[in-house]
């Protein structure tokens, strides 16, 4: 009985949440960019996870233990770091898209701060993994990732993810600037991330009104 009562009590909240659902936000360039980032980050960690052998490193002793097929990503701390960062970003992008769909978008300054932190982590993961891939252990002309196609693809998609996040930061910075400097007193105006621009805001008050 209590369970039924709770279900009935929560029903209006569920209906309200459905009312907040806005599928038109998928037309936003920013939303689509986040979806692309999600795909890139999933591809980055999935391809690295598939690299079970073929890596010429991380050192001679470990490589000898791995055998003639080479080592897997598990032997490389930098590659495991890349996997961790890309998993975190994939989860973040899914949550971000859900928030957009439910109109629960945080303020641009908060969003920009989160993007900045994740951007630094993504670049660090890419740079460390790319450096690791080009280290030579066995032979001066035989880098770690010479036969590791999946690892090289993972590093490439990590770079694409980072680059796409840079564009998201530009979108978010523009929104932050527009909200702070171009919409004074427009409390009833509904801001749509990635769609609304400065030119589409309601007419601004004349300069004489601020005198």
XYZ file of C-alpha atoms in Angstrom:
211
model
C 0.000 0.000 0.000
C 2.795 2.406 0.912
C 4.566 1.603 -2.343
C 1.410 2.398 -4.324
C 0.946 5.665 -2.462
C 4.546 6.662 -3.178
C 4.057 5.796 -6.844
C 0.924 7.956 -7.030
C 2.686 10.761 -5.156
C 5.570 10.729 -7.613
C 3.366 10.565 -10.686
C 2.933 14.365 -11.001
C 6.742 14.769 -10.777
C 7.228 12.246 -13.573
C 4.690 14.072 -15.731
C 6.453 17.365 -15.018
C 9.774 15.817 -16.070
C 8.201 14.652 -19.329
C 6.909 18.176 -19.906
C 10.484 19.421 -19.584
C 11.707 16.968 -22.224
C 12.676 18.904 -25.345
C 13.631 16.767 -28.382
C 14.130 19.872 -30.533
C 17.411 20.532 -28.705
C 18.937 17.782 -30.861
C 18.928 20.353 -33.685
C 21.440 22.391 -31.728
C 24.976 22.324 -33.188
C 26.344 22.158 -29.658
C 24.235 19.120 -28.757
C 25.340 17.346 -31.921
C 28.954 18.213 -31.158
C 28.617 16.608 -27.719
C 27.162 13.491 -29.379
C 30.186 13.343 -31.698
C 32.517 13.739 -28.717
C 30.731 10.877 -26.978
C 31.233 8.663 -30.031
C 34.906 9.641 -30.336
C 35.659 9.021 -26.652
C 33.909 5.627 -26.678
C 35.884 4.665 -29.793
C 39.124 5.828 -28.150
C 38.824 3.678 -25.041
C 37.235 0.722 -26.847
C 40.031 0.468 -29.408
C 42.688 0.703 -26.692
C 40.928 -2.029 -24.703
C 41.122 -4.253 -27.773
C 44.937 -3.889 -27.900
C 45.727 -7.148 -26.052
C 49.125 -7.679 -27.668
C 51.387 -6.208 -30.351
C 52.969 -3.426 -28.274
C 56.782 -3.420 -28.229
C 57.305 -2.366 -24.625
C 57.075 -0.860 -22.075
C 60.584 -2.170 -21.306
C 62.821 -5.037 -22.416
C 62.182 -7.207 -19.361
C 58.376 -6.902 -19.562
C 58.441 -7.392 -23.328
C 60.408 -10.606 -22.861
C 57.755 -11.835 -20.423
C 54.979 -11.011 -22.908
C 56.547 -13.198 -25.595
C 56.884 -12.797 -29.360
C 53.352 -11.397 -29.744
C 54.222 -8.330 -27.688
C 52.471 -6.812 -24.690
C 48.952 -5.507 -24.227
C 47.783 -2.089 -23.064
C 47.639 -3.407 -19.474
C 51.424 -3.044 -19.184
C 51.334 0.700 -19.948
C 50.209 3.191 -17.315
C 49.805 5.952 -19.930
C 47.429 3.856 -22.024
C 45.392 2.945 -18.950
C 45.214 6.643 -18.101
C 43.872 7.365 -21.588
C 41.200 4.695 -21.141
C 40.170 6.149 -17.785
C 39.919 9.720 -19.068
C 37.946 8.697 -22.161
C 35.520 6.633 -20.054
C 34.973 9.614 -17.760
C 34.370 11.897 -20.720
C 31.973 9.429 -22.368
C 29.912 9.324 -19.157
C 30.022 13.115 -18.863
C 28.842 13.581 -22.457
C 25.902 11.216 -21.930
C 24.902 13.097 -18.760
C 25.325 16.435 -20.564
C 23.043 15.346 -23.428
C 20.430 14.141 -20.935
C 20.544 17.505 -19.153
C 20.058 19.334 -22.434
C 17.086 17.152 -23.315
C 15.519 17.798 -19.901
C 16.364 21.529 -19.935
C 18.568 21.191 -16.888
C 21.588 22.919 -18.399
C 24.005 24.460 -15.850
C 25.114 28.104 -16.178
C 27.651 28.658 -18.982
C 30.416 29.559 -16.516
C 29.975 26.212 -14.717
C 29.849 24.319 -17.988
C 32.944 26.116 -19.256
C 34.859 25.252 -16.077
C 34.003 21.551 -16.417
C 34.995 21.601 -20.082
C 38.309 23.255 -19.214
C 39.209 20.586 -16.650
C 38.245 17.711 -18.951
C 40.031 19.395 -21.850
C 43.294 19.438 -19.890
C 42.881 15.769 -18.928
C 42.112 14.746 -22.511
C 45.130 16.589 -23.877
C 47.376 15.092 -21.193
C 46.100 11.589 -21.998
C 46.646 12.140 -25.715
C 50.133 13.642 -25.312
C 51.329 10.960 -22.883
C 49.970 8.119 -25.022
C 51.335 9.570 -28.259
C 54.756 9.918 -26.630
C 54.547 6.351 -25.314
C 53.646 5.072 -28.779
C 56.765 6.605 -30.316
C 59.260 5.385 -27.721
C 61.715 2.769 -29.026
C 62.591 -0.171 -26.764
C 63.782 -3.004 -29.006
C 65.119 -1.182 -32.040
C 65.679 2.515 -32.900
C 63.364 2.138 -35.900
C 60.765 -0.002 -34.107
C 58.564 2.149 -31.838
C 56.175 0.736 -29.259
C 53.074 1.065 -31.475
C 54.609 -0.050 -34.779
C 52.352 -3.130 -34.964
C 49.651 -1.813 -32.642
C 46.956 -0.515 -35.013
C 44.272 -0.303 -32.331
C 46.491 1.687 -29.973
C 47.341 4.173 -32.721
C 43.644 4.518 -33.595
C 42.845 5.085 -29.917
C 45.399 7.889 -29.638
C 44.005 9.474 -32.817
C 40.413 9.401 -31.525
C 41.559 10.821 -28.186
C 43.012 13.743 -30.138
C 39.763 14.165 -32.120
C 37.816 14.182 -28.848
C 40.084 16.855 -27.401
C 39.756 18.957 -30.558
C 35.951 18.677 -30.498
C 35.927 19.733 -26.835
C 37.865 22.864 -27.818
C 34.973 23.791 -30.125
C 32.464 23.117 -27.320
C 34.435 25.486 -25.120
C 34.163 28.171 -27.811
C 30.380 27.641 -28.030
C 30.050 27.816 -24.252
C 32.252 30.892 -23.950
C 30.111 32.672 -26.535
C 26.949 31.749 -24.583
C 28.511 32.997 -21.357
C 29.504 36.271 -23.014
C 26.043 36.706 -24.576
C 24.249 36.089 -21.291
C 26.515 38.393 -19.303
C 26.784 41.254 -21.734
C 23.865 41.162 -24.178
C 20.702 40.375 -22.263
C 20.373 42.831 -19.363
C 17.001 42.535 -17.642
C 15.715 39.723 -19.859
C 14.635 37.455 -16.994
C 11.705 35.927 -18.924
C 13.824 35.038 -21.921
C 14.494 31.317 -22.379
C 18.062 30.609 -23.460
C 18.603 27.606 -25.749
C 22.233 26.386 -25.633
C 23.937 26.104 -28.989
C 20.976 27.604 -30.836
C 20.486 31.099 -29.440
C 22.936 33.749 -30.563
C 23.404 37.384 -29.741
C 21.511 38.473 -32.857
C 18.386 36.523 -31.894
C 17.930 37.978 -28.453
C 15.003 40.316 -27.739
C 15.566 43.961 -28.724
C 17.919 45.682 -26.327
C 17.064 48.819 -24.407
C 18.506 52.001 -25.827
C 21.574 53.497 -24.232
C 19.445 56.388 -22.917
C 17.541 53.992 -20.663
C 20.729 53.367 -18.698
C 21.439 57.014 -18.159
